[in-house]
């Protein structure tokens, strides 16, 4: 998600609180919010997939390889 899109999300939010949004702006806001949430989910999934745990016997288990799989958006 680019800085410009985040800035636009914030602009639409502030405009919705002050004067309201047109139907076109509401649609744009909803689309941008979905894209933002998908981006956050992908970033969190990536971080979680990179976690490794050292077991008591000294072996290292990568949780992303064990539990991870293709990312599925909800």
Short mmCIF file of N, CA and C in Angstrom, two decimals:
data_model
loop_
_atom_site.label_atom_id
_atom_site.label_comp_id
_atom_site.label_asym_id
_atom_site.label_seq_id
_atom_site.Cartn_x
_atom_site.Cartn_y
_atom_site.Cartn_z
N UNK A 1 0.87 -1.17 0.00
CA UNK A 1 0.00 0.00 0.00
C UNK A 1 0.91 1.23 0.00
N UNK A 2 0.65 2.12 -0.93
CA UNK A 2 1.50 3.31 -1.07
C UNK A 2 1.08 4.40 -0.08
N UNK A 3 2.00 5.31 0.15
CA UNK A 3 1.72 6.45 1.03
C UNK A 3 0.58 7.31 0.48
N UNK A 4 0.51 7.41 -0.85
CA UNK A 4 -0.55 8.20 -1.46
C UNK A 4 -1.93 7.62 -1.15
N UNK A 5 -2.02 6.29 -1.19
CA UNK A 5 -3.30 5.65 -0.90
C UNK A 5 -3.68 5.81 0.57
N UNK A 6 -2.71 5.71 1.45
CA UNK A 6 -2.98 5.91 2.87
C UNK A 6 -3.42 7.34 3.12
N UNK A 7 -2.76 8.28 2.45
CA UNK A 7 -3.15 9.69 2.57
C UNK A 7 -4.58 9.89 2.08
N UNK A 8 -4.93 9.22 0.98
CA UNK A 8 -6.30 9.33 0.44
C UNK A 8 -7.32 8.74 1.40
N UNK A 9 -6.99 7.62 2.04
CA UNK A 9 -7.89 7.03 3.04
C UNK A 9 -8.17 8.05 4.14
N UNK A 10 -7.13 8.70 4.61
CA UNK A 10 -7.28 9.70 5.67
C UNK A 10 -8.08 10.91 5.20
N UNK A 11 -7.85 11.35 3.96
CA UNK A 11 -8.61 12.48 3.41
C UNK A 11 -10.10 12.15 3.36
N UNK A 12 -10.42 10.95 2.87
CA UNK A 12 -11.82 10.55 2.79
C UNK A 12 -12.45 10.42 4.16
N UNK A 13 -11.68 9.93 5.13
CA UNK A 13 -12.20 9.82 6.49
C UNK A 13 -12.56 11.19 7.04
N UNK A 14 -11.65 12.13 6.92
CA UNK A 14 -11.89 13.48 7.46
C UNK A 14 -13.04 14.17 6.72
N UNK A 15 -13.12 13.96 5.43
CA UNK A 15 -14.22 14.56 4.67
C UNK A 15 -15.55 13.94 5.08
N UNK A 16 -15.56 12.63 5.35
CA UNK A 16 -16.81 11.97 5.76
C UNK A 16 -17.31 12.51 7.09
N UNK A 17 -16.39 12.91 7.96
CA UNK A 17 -16.77 13.45 9.26
C UNK A 17 -17.21 14.91 9.17
N UNK A 18 -16.72 15.64 8.18
CA UNK A 18 -17.06 17.06 8.10
C UNK A 18 -18.25 17.33 7.18
N UNK A 19 -18.15 16.97 5.91
CA UNK A 19 -19.22 17.32 4.97
C UNK A 19 -19.92 16.11 4.35
N UNK A 20 -19.38 14.94 4.56
CA UNK A 20 -19.96 13.73 3.98
C UNK A 20 -19.33 13.37 2.65
N UNK A 21 -19.60 12.16 2.21
CA UNK A 21 -19.01 11.66 0.97
C UNK A 21 -20.09 11.39 -0.07
N UNK A 22 -19.71 11.55 -1.33
CA UNK A 22 -20.60 11.15 -2.42
C UNK A 22 -20.58 9.63 -2.51
N UNK A 23 -21.50 9.06 -3.26
CA UNK A 23 -21.54 7.60 -3.42
C UNK A 23 -20.24 7.09 -4.04
N UNK A 24 -19.70 7.83 -4.99
CA UNK A 24 -18.44 7.44 -5.63
C UNK A 24 -17.30 7.44 -4.61
N UNK A 25 -17.26 8.44 -3.75
CA UNK A 25 -16.22 8.51 -2.72
C UNK A 25 -16.37 7.41 -1.69
N UNK A 26 -17.61 7.07 -1.35
CA UNK A 26 -17.85 5.97 -0.42
C UNK A 26 -17.33 4.65 -0.99
N UNK A 27 -17.57 4.44 -2.27
CA UNK A 27 -17.08 3.23 -2.94
C UNK A 27 -15.56 3.20 -2.95
N UNK A 28 -14.96 4.35 -3.25
CA UNK A 28 -13.49 4.45 -3.26
C UNK A 28 -12.94 4.17 -1.87
N UNK A 29 -13.56 4.74 -0.85
CA UNK A 29 -13.11 4.55 0.53
C UNK A 29 -13.18 3.07 0.91
N UNK A 30 -14.27 2.42 0.57
CA UNK A 30 -14.43 1.01 0.90
C UNK A 30 -13.36 0.17 0.20
N UNK A 31 -13.10 0.46 -1.05
CA UNK A 31 -12.09 -0.27 -1.82
C UNK A 31 -10.70 -0.07 -1.22
N UNK A 32 -10.37 1.17 -0.87
CA UNK A 32 -9.06 1.45 -0.28
C UNK A 32 -8.91 0.78 1.07
N UNK A 33 -9.97 0.76 1.86
CA UNK A 33 -9.91 0.11 3.17
C UNK A 33 -9.67 -1.38 3.03
N UNK A 34 -10.34 -2.03 2.07
CA UNK A 34 -10.14 -3.46 1.84
C UNK A 34 -8.70 -3.74 1.44
N UNK A 35 -8.16 -2.90 0.57
CA UNK A 35 -6.78 -3.07 0.13
C UNK A 35 -5.82 -2.89 1.31
N UNK A 36 -6.10 -1.92 2.18
CA UNK A 36 -5.26 -1.67 3.35
C UNK A 36 -5.28 -2.87 4.29
N UNK A 37 -6.47 -3.40 4.58
CA UNK A 37 -6.59 -4.54 5.49
C UNK A 37 -5.87 -5.77 4.90
N UNK A 38 -6.00 -5.99 3.61
CA UNK A 38 -5.31 -7.11 2.97
C UNK A 38 -3.80 -6.95 3.08
N UNK A 39 -3.32 -5.72 2.94
CA UNK A 39 -1.90 -5.45 3.06
C UNK A 39 -1.40 -5.72 4.48
N UNK A 40 -2.16 -5.29 5.47
CA UNK A 40 -1.78 -5.53 6.87
C UNK A 40 -1.76 -7.03 7.16
N UNK A 41 -2.78 -7.75 6.71
CA UNK A 41 -2.83 -9.20 6.93
C UNK A 41 -1.64 -9.90 6.29
N UNK A 42 -1.30 -9.50 5.08
CA UNK A 42 -0.16 -10.12 4.39
C UNK A 42 1.14 -9.85 5.14
N UNK A 43 1.30 -8.63 5.66
CA UNK A 43 2.51 -8.30 6.42
C UNK A 43 2.60 -9.11 7.71
N UNK A 44 1.49 -9.24 8.43
CA UNK A 44 1.48 -10.01 9.67
C UNK A 44 1.77 -11.47 9.37
N UNK A 45 1.15 -12.02 8.32
CA UNK A 45 1.37 -13.42 7.95
C UNK A 45 2.84 -13.64 7.63
N UNK A 46 3.44 -12.72 6.91
CA UNK A 46 4.85 -12.83 6.55
C UNK A 46 5.72 -12.85 7.80
N UNK A 47 5.42 -11.99 8.75
CA UNK A 47 6.19 -11.96 10.00
C UNK A 47 6.02 -13.25 10.78
N UNK A 48 4.79 -13.74 10.88
CA UNK A 48 4.54 -14.97 11.62
C UNK A 48 5.20 -16.17 10.95
N UNK A 49 5.22 -16.19 9.63
CA UNK A 49 5.84 -17.30 8.91
C UNK A 49 7.35 -17.34 9.09
N UNK A 50 7.95 -16.25 9.50
CA UNK A 50 9.40 -16.22 9.67
C UNK A 50 9.84 -16.56 11.09
N UNK A 51 8.91 -16.92 11.95
CA UNK A 51 9.24 -17.26 13.34
C UNK A 51 9.75 -18.69 13.42
N UNK A 52 10.86 -18.86 14.08
CA UNK A 52 11.42 -20.19 14.33
C UNK A 52 11.55 -20.38 15.83
N UNK A 53 11.34 -21.61 16.26
CA UNK A 53 11.42 -21.94 17.69
C UNK A 53 12.47 -23.02 17.87
N UNK A 54 13.36 -22.80 18.84
CA UNK A 54 14.35 -23.82 19.16
C UNK A 54 13.75 -24.76 20.19
N UNK A 55 13.72 -26.04 19.86
CA UNK A 55 13.17 -27.05 20.75
C UNK A 55 14.18 -27.41 21.84
N UNK A 56 13.72 -28.12 22.85
CA UNK A 56 14.60 -28.51 23.96
C UNK A 56 15.76 -29.36 23.49
N UNK A 57 15.58 -30.15 22.43
CA UNK A 57 16.67 -31.01 21.94
C UNK A 57 17.63 -30.25 21.02
N UNK A 58 17.41 -28.95 20.83
CA UNK A 58 18.31 -28.12 20.04
C UNK A 58 17.90 -27.95 18.59
N UNK A 59 16.92 -28.70 18.14
CA UNK A 59 16.47 -28.53 16.75
C UNK A 59 15.68 -27.23 16.63
N UNK A 60 15.72 -26.67 15.45
CA UNK A 60 15.00 -25.43 15.18
C UNK A 60 13.85 -25.75 14.25
N UNK A 61 12.66 -25.31 14.65
CA UNK A 61 11.46 -25.57 13.88
C UNK A 61 10.90 -24.25 13.36
N UNK A 62 10.77 -24.16 12.04
CA UNK A 62 10.21 -22.95 11.44
C UNK A 62 8.70 -23.10 11.42
N UNK A 63 8.00 -22.21 12.11
CA UNK A 63 6.56 -22.31 12.22
C UNK A 63 5.86 -22.01 10.90
N UNK A 64 6.47 -21.19 10.07
CA UNK A 64 5.89 -20.92 8.76
C UNK A 64 5.86 -22.16 7.90
N UNK A 65 6.92 -22.96 7.97
CA UNK A 65 6.96 -24.20 7.20
C UNK A 65 6.01 -25.23 7.80
N UNK A 66 5.88 -25.23 9.11
CA UNK A 66 5.04 -26.22 9.77
C UNK A 66 3.56 -25.91 9.61
N UNK A 67 3.17 -24.67 9.87
CA UNK A 67 1.75 -24.30 9.87
C UNK A 67 1.34 -23.43 8.70
N UNK A 68 2.31 -22.80 8.08
CA UNK A 68 2.00 -21.86 7.01
C UNK A 68 1.48 -22.56 5.78
N UNK A 69 1.00 -21.80 4.93
CA UNK A 69 0.49 -22.28 3.66
C UNK A 69 0.20 -21.06 2.83
N UNK A 70 -0.43 -21.25 1.73
CA UNK A 70 -0.77 -20.07 0.93
C UNK A 70 -1.68 -19.14 1.70
N UNK A 71 -1.40 -17.85 1.58
CA UNK A 71 -2.20 -16.84 2.27
C UNK A 71 -3.59 -16.81 1.66
N UNK A 72 -4.59 -16.86 2.50
CA UNK A 72 -5.97 -16.78 2.03
C UNK A 72 -6.62 -15.56 2.64
N UNK A 73 -7.05 -14.64 1.79
CA UNK A 73 -7.78 -13.46 2.26
C UNK A 73 -9.18 -13.88 2.66
N UNK A 74 -9.71 -13.27 3.69
CA UNK A 74 -11.06 -13.61 4.15
C UNK A 74 -12.09 -12.72 3.56
#
